[in-house]
Amino acid sequence: MTKFLFSLVLLFSISVSAQLKSPSEFLGYELGSQFTRHHEVVDYYEYLAKQEPDRVKLTVYGKTNERRPLIMAYVSSAQNIANLESIRQEHLKSTEGGGSSDKAIVWLSYNVHGNESVSTEASMQTIYELLTNKSSYLENTVVIMDPCINPDGRDRYSNWYNQYKNTPYQVDPNSKEHFEGWWGGRSNHYMFDLNRDWAWLTQVESQQRLKQFNKWMPHVHVDFHEQGVNNPYYFAPAAEPYHEVITDFQRDFQVTLGRNHAKYFDANGWFYFTKEVFDLLYPSYGDTYPIYNGAIGMTYEQGGGGRAGLGIITGNGDTLTLKDRIAHHFTTGISTVEVSSQNVDKLNSEFKKFYSNKNFAYKSYVLKGDEDKLNALKSLLDKHEIEYGDLSNGSYKGYDYSSGKSGSVSIQNNGMVVSVNQPKGTLVTVLFEPSAKLSDSLTYDITAWSLPYAYGLDAIASTSTVAGQQVSKSANSTNIAPSSYAYLTDWNSMNDAQFLAELLKEGIRVRKADHPFSIEGKSFARGTLIITKGDNEFKKDFTQTLQAIAKKYDKNITPTSTGFVDAGKDFGSSSIQMIEKPKIAVLSGGPTSTLRFGEIWHFFEQQLHYPITVLDDDYINRVDLKDYNVLILPDGRYGNHFNEDQLSKIKDWVRSGGKLVAMGGSINAIDGDKGFGIKRNEMEKDSGKNSPQPYEDWERESIKGAITGAIFKAKVDNTNPLAYGYGKDYFTLKLGSSSYAYLNNGNAVYLEKDAKPFSGFAGSKAQKEISESLIFGLENYGRGQVVYMVDNPLFRGFWENGKLFFANALFMVD
């Protein structure tokens, strides 16, 4: 009787599955013949969840900036879906050395880059296949599918392609449909690359996704991508360098998966490559971040991307179609689930081992610094569910991040500690280690990122376990006494910049101190904000507004009854300047990098919360720049972009009192005799002849002139308004060897002779090129100023300690 009932259930299941509509049947067109818009993808997943509620659980885990839903499907057997929460909890016990999970958790992420659009199409075929012909894989496997990590970018691309494509489509690679404009579909709304945001969590998509990731901590994670049209398919195993914390099992299982994929690709005669290009080092990728959390993390790359459209003739004369690309991603997706289902016991046992291994050189990371910077770091750690403790008093020894050798740090109510003795200890090691070990200097991304440098904190890496405490800290004094002459507050962090920005938006007038001073027994540094009652006597509800804003940003406000200082400059001095309310324009389009423009856009709207006007390169010549007092030129490829008339217009505007902020490559367009005073460093040529190099070594020879995201210790002139709020040193993240000579005056941050990287790779030739070079500087020009930012203080939104330089350029430079 039992066998009879089982047969009936099986027949019923097969019958229901047979009735499921394939993606082509549901959408009304053959999959691969069109690009599916995001709402149609959501419709298909909702259809499957409605038709198969016992085997598909669909959740909406958030929304994008453009209000598109972020969805996630859990796919497994009916029994597993019914017990999904207990499976999850049993699996998570492995991170603390317990549990007896007998299921594999496989997470498949699609379309993190919007114009790498094939993967979302493949996801629909994959889930259909899992529910029909490959349902046996689901008996011991829970498959989590995110069909589109970046809906805003995907719809931007598919809408653009549908607008410009020929009918049905044109395979000629010169046709318009194979050339996106300045703002392609790769990035999200703020033009960020979401595949480089897993660790930094600057974007809403990343923040919402990580909450779900932390709930599951999968055994296997695949990030589906596309690469150049002429490249064959790429799958694991990855290229060197592998980070040294990656386990032997994680390496070996990549090989196991790769061999299984190769079996299917070989049978079809499809080309592929492994162990090249895509390494496992930088922690903020969709493959590395899961690896540092115990998973088998992988990138799969299909040739195509935004250029491929529905079909394109490749370099060797073949035609690559969207249907071909779907077949390849579909095959590796199914193969991944297959191998995982065959290795459930091994995946579970090795996952548990990963979390029991805490044999790291450094046991604790002790940090000291400004409270706002510590709080900013704590906010990031909270999102990662990384534990930390406060430190009240004491001296701690270890590797000193500031000196690059053994030292100590003394804590007095301004410290914290992060230990590796916690479930996420491996991730802690990767994010905090002073310098990642490189097994190969040929890397795909930056090679340095250590959080103490990024957040501007003094730090010690200790070989001993340091216990943290819960330190109760009293709230800052935000009581605004109406009878006071003025109100004073410090200038050290982005929190302070946000506070000032809101004051200015609310019409409150603020002054700044250009010299240190002391008053009523207290000392104040350069950059101190001074808000006087006299400056705001006509501001309705002045004190109430000031108090509300101070409370919002937890600002410590010091009232004073006089403007007569004990030492320094009185508040009526010309050295106590009113901060001009910036009216800011930012150049977009044309020569600017979308990523670099996006960092500025995001900084203003989501971090500083201050309005900007975007002026596109197509029409900026018709704009009267007198309407703005700040113009920002983002990094990009400018060359000689500005003609003589355009450059003359910009120079006249600066001479009349405007402030020009030139970043990265934009400096090239305004330097030299025709522009402003900054000049490129002239490098000495090698006097002797170089011996011939083998052709195969050209790539390794070329990296001698490269800097792949390395951290350098720079000197700071903190008497320069561009450097208010900083100490005498700054750790800068250099992304290349562009080098400019010191200015005659105004060198705020600069590298001295023979500077060496504290962390990360910099080629020998590149190190010579950047010796004695400018990083951030200020040039007075007529009644205006030019701010030069050779390095990028806003890089990917995560280099927290650079952001105050950018705020200084807006508010402190006058």
mmCIF file of N, CA and C in Angstrom, residues 147-196:
data_model
loop_
_atom_site.group_PDB
_atom_site.id
_atom_site.type_symbol
_atom_site.label_atom_id
_atom_site.label_comp_id
_atom_site.label_asym_id
_atom_site.label_seq_id
_atom_site.Cartn_x
_atom_site.Cartn_y
_atom_site.Cartn_z
ATOM 1 N N PRO A 147 17.599 36.002 -9.528
ATOM 2 C CA PRO A 147 17.624 36.089 -10.999
ATOM 3 C C PRO A 147 18.164 37.397 -11.552
ATOM 4 N N CYS A 148 18.220 38.441 -10.722
ATOM 5 C CA CYS A 148 18.750 39.711 -11.214
ATOM 6 C C CYS A 148 19.160 40.578 -10.034
ATOM 7 N N ILE A 149 20.457 40.632 -9.790
ATOM 8 C CA ILE A 149 20.977 41.455 -8.700
ATOM 9 C C ILE A 149 20.843 42.941 -9.026
ATOM 10 N N ASN A 150 20.879 43.270 -10.309
ATOM 11 C CA ASN A 150 20.916 44.667 -10.743
ATOM 12 C C ASN A 150 19.794 44.974 -11.737
ATOM 13 N N PRO A 151 18.555 45.024 -11.268
ATOM 14 C CA PRO A 151 17.430 45.277 -12.183
ATOM 15 C C PRO A 151 17.490 46.633 -12.877
ATOM 16 N N ASP A 152 17.986 47.667 -12.188
ATOM 17 C CA ASP A 152 18.032 48.996 -12.818
ATOM 18 C C ASP A 152 18.959 48.987 -14.024
ATOM 19 N N GLY A 153 20.126 48.390 -13.875
ATOM 20 C CA GLY A 153 21.064 48.321 -14.984
ATOM 21 C C GLY A 153 20.562 47.436 -16.102
ATOM 22 N N ARG A 154 19.935 46.313 -15.733
ATOM 23 C CA ARG A 154 19.427 45.394 -16.754
ATOM 24 C C ARG A 154 18.356 46.056 -17.610
ATOM 25 N N ASP A 155 17.396 46.721 -16.973
ATOM 26 C CA ASP A 155 16.338 47.376 -17.751
ATOM 27 C C ASP A 155 16.893 48.547 -18.561
ATOM 28 N N ARG A 156 17.918 49.229 -18.025
ATOM 29 C CA ARG A 156 18.534 50.307 -18.800
ATOM 30 C C ARG A 156 19.111 49.749 -20.099
ATOM 31 N N TYR A 157 19.774 48.584 -19.984
ATOM 32 C CA TYR A 157 20.358 47.983 -21.181
ATOM 33 C C TYR A 157 19.281 47.438 -22.121
ATOM 34 N N SER A 158 18.344 46.662 -21.611
ATOM 35 C CA SER A 158 17.366 46.037 -22.496
ATOM 36 C C SER A 158 16.464 47.073 -23.154
ATOM 37 N N ASN A 159 16.127 48.132 -22.431
ATOM 38 C CA ASN A 159 15.331 49.200 -23.045
ATOM 39 C C ASN A 159 16.123 49.907 -24.140
ATOM 40 N N TRP A 160 17.423 50.163 -23.863
ATOM 41 C CA TRP A 160 18.263 50.789 -24.885
ATOM 42 C C TRP A 160 18.386 49.885 -26.109
ATOM 43 N N TYR A 161 18.627 48.605 -25.881
ATOM 44 C CA TYR A 161 18.808 47.696 -27.013
ATOM 45 C C TYR A 161 17.535 47.587 -27.845
ATOM 46 N N ASN A 162 16.406 47.466 -27.182
ATOM 47 C CA ASN A 162 15.145 47.378 -27.916
ATOM 48 C C ASN A 162 14.877 48.650 -28.724
ATOM 49 N N GLN A 163 15.376 49.752 -28.252
ATOM 50 C CA GLN A 163 15.172 51.026 -28.943
ATOM 51 C C GLN A 163 16.030 51.130 -30.197
ATOM 52 N N TYR A 164 17.261 50.598 -30.141
ATOM 53 C CA TYR A 164 18.212 50.842 -31.215
ATOM 54 C C TYR A 164 18.468 49.656 -32.132
ATOM 55 N N LYS A 165 18.013 48.484 -31.795
ATOM 56 C CA LYS A 165 18.349 47.310 -32.604
ATOM 57 C C LYS A 165 17.612 47.335 -33.949
ATOM 58 N N ASN A 166 18.235 46.683 -34.919
ATOM 59 C CA ASN A 166 17.536 46.434 -36.177
ATOM 60 C C ASN A 166 16.501 45.338 -35.950
ATOM 61 N N THR A 167 15.636 45.155 -36.924
ATOM 62 C CA THR A 167 14.631 44.092 -36.836
ATOM 63 C C THR A 167 14.884 43.066 -37.937
ATOM 64 N N PRO A 168 15.115 41.780 -37.588
ATOM 65 C CA PRO A 168 15.060 41.271 -36.210
ATOM 66 C C PRO A 168 16.281 41.677 -35.393
ATOM 67 N N TYR A 169 17.483 41.564 -35.960
ATOM 68 C CA TYR A 169 18.683 42.127 -35.348
ATOM 69 C C TYR A 169 19.801 42.069 -36.371
ATOM 70 N N GLN A 170 20.867 42.848 -36.099
ATOM 71 C CA GLN A 170 21.971 42.954 -37.045
ATOM 72 C C GLN A 170 23.236 42.380 -36.398
ATOM 73 N N VAL A 171 23.844 41.385 -37.055
ATOM 74 C CA VAL A 171 25.034 40.736 -36.490
ATOM 75 C C VAL A 171 26.319 41.497 -36.814
ATOM 76 N N ASP A 172 26.253 42.485 -37.695
ATOM 77 C CA ASP A 172 27.427 43.289 -38.013
ATOM 78 C C ASP A 172 27.866 44.029 -36.750
ATOM 79 N N PRO A 173 29.088 43.794 -36.255
ATOM 80 C CA PRO A 173 29.512 44.417 -34.992
ATOM 81 C C PRO A 173 29.647 45.926 -35.070
ATOM 82 N N ASN A 174 29.582 46.509 -36.296
ATOM 83 C CA ASN A 174 29.662 47.960 -36.433
ATOM 84 C C ASN A 174 28.308 48.643 -36.275
ATOM 85 N N SER A 175 27.252 47.868 -36.215
ATOM 86 C CA SER A 175 25.914 48.447 -36.142
ATOM 87 C C SER A 175 25.673 49.099 -34.775
ATOM 88 N N LYS A 176 24.821 50.107 -34.752
ATOM 89 C CA LYS A 176 24.539 50.890 -33.549
ATOM 90 C C LYS A 176 24.129 50.013 -32.374
ATOM 91 N N GLU A 177 23.401 48.949 -32.624
ATOM 92 C CA GLU A 177 22.903 48.119 -31.520
ATOM 93 C C GLU A 177 24.014 47.444 -30.733
ATOM 94 N N HIS A 178 25.254 47.523 -31.209
ATOM 95 C CA HIS A 178 26.390 46.921 -30.505
ATOM 96 C C HIS A 178 27.251 47.958 -29.796
ATOM 97 N N PHE A 179 26.756 49.203 -29.723
ATOM 98 C CA PHE A 179 27.519 50.269 -29.079
ATOM 99 C C PHE A 179 26.619 51.070 -28.134
ATOM 100 N N GLU A 180 26.715 50.758 -26.849
ATOM 101 C CA GLU A 180 25.975 51.547 -25.871
ATOM 102 C C GLU A 180 26.578 52.941 -25.764
ATOM 103 N N GLY A 181 25.798 53.863 -25.232
ATOM 104 C CA GLY A 181 26.278 55.221 -25.023
ATOM 105 C C GLY A 181 27.097 55.357 -23.756
ATOM 106 N N TRP A 182 27.295 56.617 -23.344
ATOM 107 C CA TRP A 182 28.133 56.928 -22.177
ATOM 108 C C TRP A 182 27.667 56.163 -20.943
ATOM 109 N N TRP A 183 26.376 56.186 -20.694
ATOM 110 C CA TRP A 183 25.862 55.469 -19.524
ATOM 111 C C TRP A 183 25.263 54.157 -19.997
ATOM 112 N N GLY A 184 26.083 53.122 -19.981
ATOM 113 C CA GLY A 184 25.608 51.800 -20.366
ATOM 114 C C GLY A 184 24.849 51.140 -19.240
ATOM 115 N N GLY A 185 24.522 49.894 -19.457
ATOM 116 C CA GLY A 185 23.706 49.173 -18.482
ATOM 117 C C GLY A 185 24.480 48.439 -17.418
ATOM 118 N N ARG A 186 25.804 48.491 -17.443
ATOM 119 C CA ARG A 186 26.614 47.696 -16.521
ATOM 120 C C ARG A 186 26.332 48.026 -15.060
ATOM 121 N N SER A 187 26.255 49.310 -14.736
ATOM 122 C CA SER A 187 26.205 49.741 -13.340
ATOM 123 C C SER A 187 24.773 49.840 -12.825
ATOM 124 N N ASN A 188 24.659 50.119 -11.539
ATOM 125 C CA ASN A 188 23.333 50.337 -10.947
ATOM 126 C C ASN A 188 22.937 51.800 -11.123
ATOM 127 N N HIS A 189 21.941 52.245 -10.402
ATOM 128 C CA HIS A 189 21.428 53.608 -10.556
ATOM 129 C C HIS A 189 22.515 54.651 -10.348
ATOM 130 N N TYR A 190 23.335 54.459 -9.320
ATOM 131 C CA TYR A 190 24.392 55.423 -9.017
ATOM 132 C C TYR A 190 25.702 55.110 -9.734
ATOM 133 N N MET A 191 25.616 54.304 -10.782
ATOM 134 C CA MET A 191 26.774 53.982 -11.615
ATOM 135 C C MET A 191 27.864 53.237 -10.849
ATOM 136 N N PHE A 192 27.494 52.520 -9.801
ATOM 137 C CA PHE A 192 28.446 51.696 -9.066
ATOM 138 C C PHE A 192 28.485 50.301 -9.663
ATOM 139 N N ASP A 193 29.648 49.705 -9.590
ATOM 140 C CA ASP A 193 29.834 48.317 -9.998
ATOM 141 C C ASP A 193 29.481 47.439 -8.795
ATOM 142 N N LEU A 194 28.331 46.800 -8.837
ATOM 143 C CA LEU A 194 27.857 46.025 -7.687
ATOM 144 C C LEU A 194 28.716 44.801 -7.426
ATOM 145 N N ASN A 195 29.482 44.360 -8.406
ATOM 146 C CA ASN A 195 30.356 43.210 -8.189
ATOM 147 C C ASN A 195 31.613 43.585 -7.421
ATOM 148 N N ARG A 196 31.783 44.840 -7.117
ATOM 149 C CA ARG A 196 32.917 45.278 -6.301
ATOM 150 C C ARG A 196 32.448 45.917 -5.007
#
